[in-house]
Amino acid sequence: MTTAFIIVALALIVVFAGPTLLFICVGYADYMLERRKHLIALKHAVKRRSDEL
Protein backbone atom coordinates (compact mmCIF):
# COMPACT_ATOMS: atom_id res chain seq x y z
CA MET A 1 0.00 0.00 0.00
CA THR A 2 2.81 2.41 0.84
CA THR A 3 4.60 1.64 -2.43
CA ALA A 4 1.44 2.39 -4.39
CA PHE A 5 1.02 5.68 -2.53
CA ILE A 6 4.62 6.67 -3.30
CA ILE A 7 4.23 5.78 -6.98
CA VAL A 8 0.98 7.75 -7.24
CA ALA A 9 2.56 10.73 -5.46
CA LEU A 10 5.58 10.69 -7.78
CA ALA A 11 3.31 10.41 -10.82
CA LEU A 12 1.31 13.44 -9.65
CA ILE A 13 4.48 15.42 -9.07
CA VAL A 14 5.75 14.57 -12.55
CA VAL A 15 2.41 15.43 -14.16
CA PHE A 16 2.02 18.78 -12.43
CA ALA A 17 5.68 19.81 -12.25
CA GLY A 18 6.74 18.24 -15.56
CA PRO A 19 6.66 21.41 -17.68
CA THR A 20 8.43 23.38 -14.95
CA LEU A 21 11.12 20.72 -14.54
CA LEU A 22 11.57 20.57 -18.30
CA PHE A 23 11.89 24.36 -18.45
CA ILE A 24 14.50 24.30 -15.67
CA CYS A 25 16.51 21.53 -17.36
CA VAL A 26 16.46 23.22 -20.77
CA GLY A 27 17.39 26.57 -19.21
CA TYR A 28 20.28 25.01 -17.32
CA ALA A 29 21.53 23.22 -20.44
CA ASP A 30 21.39 26.50 -22.40
CA TYR A 31 23.26 28.27 -19.59
CA MET A 32 25.99 25.60 -19.59
CA LEU A 33 26.39 25.77 -23.38
CA GLU A 34 26.69 29.57 -23.29
CA ARG A 35 29.19 29.35 -20.45
CA ARG A 36 31.21 26.77 -22.38
CA LYS A 37 31.27 29.01 -25.47
CA HIS A 38 32.41 31.93 -23.34
CA LEU A 39 35.19 29.88 -21.73
CA ILE A 40 36.38 28.62 -25.13
CA ALA A 41 36.45 32.19 -26.46
CA LEU A 42 38.38 33.27 -23.37
CA LYS A 43 40.87 30.43 -23.83
CA HIS A 44 41.46 31.41 -27.46
CA ALA A 45 41.92 35.06 -26.50
CA VAL A 46 44.49 34.16 -23.85
CA LYS A 47 46.30 31.85 -26.28
CA ARG A 48 46.28 34.55 -28.97
CA ARG A 49 47.60 37.12 -26.51
CA SER A 50 50.40 34.82 -25.30
CA ASP A 51 51.39 34.19 -28.92
CA GLU A 52 51.85 37.95 -29.47
CA LEU A 53 54.29 38.28 -26.57
mmCIF file of N, CA, C and O in Angstrom:
data_model
loop_
_atom_site.group_PDB
_atom_site.id
_atom_site.type_symbol
_atom_site.label_atom_id
_atom_site.label_comp_id
_atom_site.label_asym_id
_atom_site.label_seq_id
_atom_site.Cartn_x
_atom_site.Cartn_y
_atom_site.Cartn_z
ATOM 1 N N MET A 1 0.829 -1.201 0.000
ATOM 2 C CA MET A 1 0.000 0.000 0.000
ATOM 3 C C MET A 1 0.871 1.261 0.000
ATOM 4 O O MET A 1 0.579 2.202 -0.704
ATOM 5 N N THR A 2 1.933 1.245 0.788
ATOM 6 C CA THR A 2 2.814 2.408 0.845
ATOM 7 C C THR A 2 3.515 2.623 -0.489
ATOM 8 O O THR A 2 3.659 3.760 -0.943
ATOM 9 N N THR A 3 3.935 1.542 -1.124
ATOM 10 C CA THR A 3 4.600 1.643 -2.426
ATOM 11 C C THR A 3 3.668 2.257 -3.456
ATOM 12 O O THR A 3 4.083 3.115 -4.239
ATOM 13 N N ALA A 4 2.428 1.833 -3.462
ATOM 14 C CA ALA A 4 1.443 2.385 -4.394
ATOM 15 C C ALA A 4 1.249 3.873 -4.138
ATOM 16 O O ALA A 4 1.159 4.673 -5.085
ATOM 17 N N PHE A 5 1.183 4.254 -2.873
ATOM 18 C CA PHE A 5 1.021 5.676 -2.535
ATOM 19 C C PHE A 5 2.208 6.490 -3.027
ATOM 20 O O PHE A 5 2.040 7.580 -3.580
ATOM 21 N N ILE A 6 3.413 5.962 -2.850
ATOM 22 C CA ILE A 6 4.621 6.665 -3.296
ATOM 23 C C ILE A 6 4.626 6.799 -4.814
ATOM 24 O O ILE A 6 4.946 7.857 -5.362
ATOM 25 N N ILE A 7 4.259 5.737 -5.514
ATOM 26 C CA ILE A 7 4.227 5.778 -6.980
ATOM 27 C C ILE A 7 3.197 6.784 -7.469
ATOM 28 O O ILE A 7 3.467 7.572 -8.386
ATOM 29 N N VAL A 8 2.019 6.795 -6.856
ATOM 30 C CA VAL A 8 0.979 7.754 -7.241
ATOM 31 C C VAL A 8 1.436 9.180 -6.947
ATOM 32 O O VAL A 8 1.249 10.084 -7.767
ATOM 33 N N ALA A 9 2.071 9.391 -5.807
ATOM 34 C CA ALA A 9 2.557 10.727 -5.460
ATOM 35 C C ALA A 9 3.624 11.192 -6.447
ATOM 36 O O ALA A 9 3.601 12.345 -6.901
ATOM 37 N N LEU A 10 4.548 10.320 -6.800
ATOM 38 C CA LEU A 10 5.576 10.687 -7.784
ATOM 39 C C LEU A 10 4.964 10.969 -9.147
ATOM 40 O O LEU A 10 5.388 11.901 -9.843
ATOM 41 N N ALA A 11 3.983 10.179 -9.534
ATOM 42 C CA ALA A 11 3.306 10.406 -10.815
ATOM 43 C C ALA A 11 2.617 11.769 -10.820
ATOM 44 O O ALA A 11 2.693 12.503 -11.814
ATOM 45 N N LEU A 12 1.968 12.125 -9.725
ATOM 46 C CA LEU A 12 1.309 13.435 -9.648
ATOM 47 C C LEU A 12 2.321 14.572 -9.703
ATOM 48 O O LEU A 12 2.093 15.582 -10.366
ATOM 49 N N ILE A 13 3.435 14.387 -9.027
ATOM 50 C CA ILE A 13 4.475 15.419 -9.071
ATOM 51 C C ILE A 13 4.991 15.597 -10.490
ATOM 52 O O ILE A 13 5.165 16.720 -10.973
ATOM 53 N N VAL A 14 5.243 14.495 -11.173
ATOM 54 C CA VAL A 14 5.755 14.570 -12.548
ATOM 55 C C VAL A 14 4.729 15.215 -13.472
ATOM 56 O O VAL A 14 5.076 16.042 -14.317
ATOM 57 N N VAL A 15 3.456 14.872 -13.293
ATOM 58 C CA VAL A 15 2.408 15.433 -14.159
ATOM 59 C C VAL A 15 2.279 16.933 -13.949
ATOM 60 O O VAL A 15 2.220 17.703 -14.909
ATOM 61 N N PHE A 16 2.233 17.370 -12.697
ATOM 62 C CA PHE A 16 2.015 18.784 -12.434
ATOM 63 C C PHE A 16 3.282 19.620 -12.543
ATOM 64 O O PHE A 16 3.227 20.792 -12.911
ATOM 65 N N ALA A 17 4.423 19.049 -12.211
ATOM 66 C CA ALA A 17 5.678 19.810 -12.250
ATOM 67 C C ALA A 17 6.489 19.502 -13.501
ATOM 68 O O ALA A 17 7.562 20.067 -13.673
ATOM 69 N N GLY A 18 6.001 18.628 -14.362
ATOM 70 C CA GLY A 18 6.741 18.238 -15.560
ATOM 71 C C GLY A 18 7.176 19.397 -16.422
ATOM 72 O O GLY A 18 8.368 19.529 -16.740
ATOM 73 N N PRO A 19 6.251 20.272 -16.837
ATOM 74 C CA PRO A 19 6.660 21.409 -17.677
ATOM 75 C C PRO A 19 7.666 22.320 -16.984
ATOM 76 O O PRO A 19 8.615 22.794 -17.609
ATOM 77 N N THR A 20 7.491 22.534 -15.692
ATOM 78 C CA THR A 20 8.429 23.383 -14.951
ATOM 79 C C THR A 20 9.799 22.731 -14.882
ATOM 80 O O THR A 20 10.823 23.391 -15.096
ATOM 81 N N LEU A 21 9.834 21.429 -14.592
ATOM 82 C CA LEU A 21 11.116 20.723 -14.539
ATOM 83 C C LEU A 21 11.795 20.725 -15.895
ATOM 84 O O LEU A 21 13.011 20.902 -15.991
ATOM 85 N N LEU A 22 11.016 20.542 -16.957
ATOM 86 C CA LEU A 22 11.575 20.570 -18.304
ATOM 87 C C LEU A 22 12.155 21.943 -18.607
ATOM 88 O O LEU A 22 13.255 22.062 -19.154
ATOM 89 N N PHE A 23 11.426 22.992 -18.237
ATOM 90 C CA PHE A 23 11.893 24.363 -18.450
ATOM 91 C C PHE A 23 13.202 24.607 -17.709
ATOM 92 O O PHE A 23 14.137 25.194 -18.238
ATOM 93 N N ILE A 24 13.290 24.126 -16.465
ATOM 94 C CA ILE A 24 14.502 24.303 -15.672
ATOM 95 C C ILE A 24 15.672 23.555 -16.309
ATOM 96 O O ILE A 24 16.774 24.089 -16.427
ATOM 97 N N CYS A 25 15.432 22.323 -16.749
ATOM 98 C CA CYS A 25 16.510 21.525 -17.356
ATOM 99 C C CYS A 25 17.000 22.152 -18.656
ATOM 100 O O CYS A 25 18.209 22.233 -18.897
ATOM 101 N N VAL A 26 16.070 22.603 -19.499
ATOM 102 C CA VAL A 26 16.458 23.223 -20.771
ATOM 103 C C VAL A 26 17.197 24.531 -20.506
ATOM 104 O O VAL A 26 18.209 24.823 -21.150
ATOM 105 N N GLY A 27 16.715 25.316 -19.552
ATOM 106 C CA GLY A 27 17.387 26.568 -19.215
ATOM 107 C C GLY A 27 18.792 26.332 -18.695
ATOM 108 O O GLY A 27 19.728 27.050 -19.048
ATOM 109 N N TYR A 28 18.958 25.315 -17.860
ATOM 110 C CA TYR A 28 20.285 25.007 -17.320
ATOM 111 C C TYR A 28 21.221 24.528 -18.427
ATOM 112 O O TYR A 28 22.392 24.923 -18.467
ATOM 113 N N ALA A 29 20.704 23.700 -19.334
ATOM 114 C CA ALA A 29 21.526 23.222 -20.445
ATOM 115 C C ALA A 29 21.962 24.390 -21.327
ATOM 116 O O ALA A 29 23.125 24.469 -21.744
ATOM 117 N N ASP A 30 21.058 25.322 -21.586
ATOM 118 C CA ASP A 30 21.387 26.497 -22.396
ATOM 119 C C ASP A 30 22.453 27.344 -21.691
ATOM 120 O O ASP A 30 23.398 27.822 -22.316
ATOM 121 N N TYR A 31 22.292 27.505 -20.376
ATOM 122 C CA TYR A 31 23.263 28.267 -19.590
ATOM 123 C C TYR A 31 24.652 27.620 -19.677
ATOM 124 O O TYR A 31 25.656 28.315 -19.860
ATOM 125 N N MET A 32 24.702 26.293 -19.550
ATOM 126 C CA MET A 32 25.991 25.603 -19.592
ATOM 127 C C MET A 32 26.634 25.721 -20.971
ATOM 128 O O MET A 32 27.853 25.888 -21.081
ATOM 129 N N LEU A 33 25.832 25.638 -22.037
ATOM 130 C CA LEU A 33 26.394 25.775 -23.385
ATOM 131 C C LEU A 33 26.938 27.180 -23.610
ATOM 132 O O LEU A 33 28.014 27.349 -24.197
ATOM 133 N N GLU A 34 26.211 28.199 -23.146
ATOM 134 C CA GLU A 34 26.688 29.572 -23.292
ATOM 135 C C GLU A 34 27.960 29.792 -22.487
ATOM 136 O O GLU A 34 28.895 30.446 -22.941
ATOM 137 N N ARG A 35 28.008 29.222 -21.290
ATOM 138 C CA ARG A 35 29.194 29.346 -20.447
ATOM 139 C C ARG A 35 30.392 28.664 -21.106
ATOM 140 O O ARG A 35 31.500 29.187 -21.101
ATOM 141 N N ARG A 36 30.131 27.497 -21.701
ATOM 142 C CA ARG A 36 31.209 26.768 -22.376
ATOM 143 C C ARG A 36 31.747 27.571 -23.564
ATOM 144 O O ARG A 36 32.956 27.675 -23.765
ATOM 145 N N LYS A 37 30.834 28.183 -24.337
ATOM 146 C CA LYS A 37 31.266 29.008 -25.466
ATOM 147 C C LYS A 37 32.110 30.182 -24.983
ATOM 148 O O LYS A 37 33.116 30.530 -25.593
ATOM 149 N N HIS A 38 31.677 30.789 -23.885
ATOM 150 C CA HIS A 38 32.410 31.927 -23.339
ATOM 151 C C HIS A 38 33.805 31.502 -22.880
ATOM 152 O O HIS A 38 34.792 32.203 -23.135
ATOM 153 N N LEU A 39 33.892 30.360 -22.205
ATOM 154 C CA LEU A 39 35.192 29.884 -21.726
ATOM 155 C C LEU A 39 36.115 29.525 -22.888
ATOM 156 O O LEU A 39 37.322 29.772 -22.826
ATOM 157 N N ILE A 40 35.563 28.946 -23.949
ATOM 158 C CA ILE A 40 36.377 28.620 -25.128
ATOM 159 C C ILE A 40 36.900 29.900 -25.772
ATOM 160 O O ILE A 40 38.072 29.991 -26.151
ATOM 161 N N ALA A 41 36.030 30.915 -25.885
ATOM 162 C CA ALA A 41 36.452 32.190 -26.461
ATOM 163 C C ALA A 41 37.543 32.829 -25.601
ATOM 164 O O ALA A 41 38.519 33.387 -26.122
ATOM 165 N N LEU A 42 37.389 32.733 -24.290
ATOM 166 C CA LEU A 42 38.377 33.274 -23.374
ATOM 167 C C LEU A 42 39.718 32.556 -23.537
ATOM 168 O O LEU A 42 40.774 33.183 -23.561
ATOM 169 N N LYS A 43 39.659 31.234 -23.670
ATOM 170 C CA LYS A 43 40.871 30.434 -23.834
ATOM 171 C C LYS A 43 41.604 30.818 -25.117
ATOM 172 O O LYS A 43 42.822 30.974 -25.126
ATOM 173 N N HIS A 44 40.841 31.013 -26.201
ATOM 174 C CA HIS A 44 41.460 31.410 -27.461
ATOM 175 C C HIS A 44 42.067 32.808 -27.365
ATOM 176 O O HIS A 44 43.130 33.062 -27.929
ATOM 177 N N ALA A 45 41.393 33.702 -26.642
ATOM 178 C CA ALA A 45 41.919 35.059 -26.496
ATOM 179 C C ALA A 45 43.223 35.042 -25.706
ATOM 180 O O ALA A 45 44.185 35.735 -26.056
ATOM 181 N N VAL A 46 43.276 34.245 -24.648
ATOM 182 C CA VAL A 46 44.495 34.156 -23.851
ATOM 183 C C VAL A 46 45.621 33.538 -24.676
ATOM 184 O O VAL A 46 46.760 34.010 -24.649
ATOM 185 N N LYS A 47 45.287 32.501 -25.444
ATOM 186 C CA LYS A 47 46.295 31.850 -26.278
ATOM 187 C C LYS A 47 46.812 32.821 -27.342
ATOM 188 O O LYS A 47 48.011 32.920 -27.595
ATOM 189 N N ARG A 48 45.898 33.584 -27.951
ATOM 190 C CA ARG A 48 46.280 34.551 -28.972
ATOM 191 C C ARG A 48 47.172 35.640 -28.367
ATOM 192 O O ARG A 48 48.157 36.051 -28.958
ATOM 193 N N ARG A 49 46.806 36.062 -27.161
ATOM 194 C CA ARG A 49 47.597 37.118 -26.510
ATOM 195 C C ARG A 49 48.997 36.606 -26.131
ATOM 196 O O ARG A 49 49.976 37.329 -26.263
ATOM 197 N N SER A 50 49.086 35.370 -25.668
ATOM 198 C CA SER A 50 50.395 34.821 -25.298
ATOM 199 C C SER A 50 51.263 34.593 -26.539
ATOM 200 O O SER A 50 52.480 34.640 -26.472
ATOM 201 N N ASP A 51 50.628 34.351 -27.684
ATOM 202 C CA ASP A 51 51.389 34.186 -28.920
ATOM 203 C C ASP A 51 52.002 35.504 -29.367
ATOM 204 O O ASP A 51 53.051 35.526 -30.009
ATOM 205 N N GLU A 52 51.350 36.632 -29.055
ATOM 206 C CA GLU A 52 51.848 37.952 -29.469
ATOM 207 C C GLU A 52 53.063 38.350 -28.667
ATOM 208 O O GLU A 52 53.872 39.137 -29.136
ATOM 209 N N LEU A 53 53.169 37.851 -27.433
ATOM 210 C CA LEU A 53 54.287 38.277 -26.575
ATOM 211 C C LEU A 53 55.602 37.653 -26.963
ATOM 212 O O LEU A 53 55.813 36.705 -27.518
#
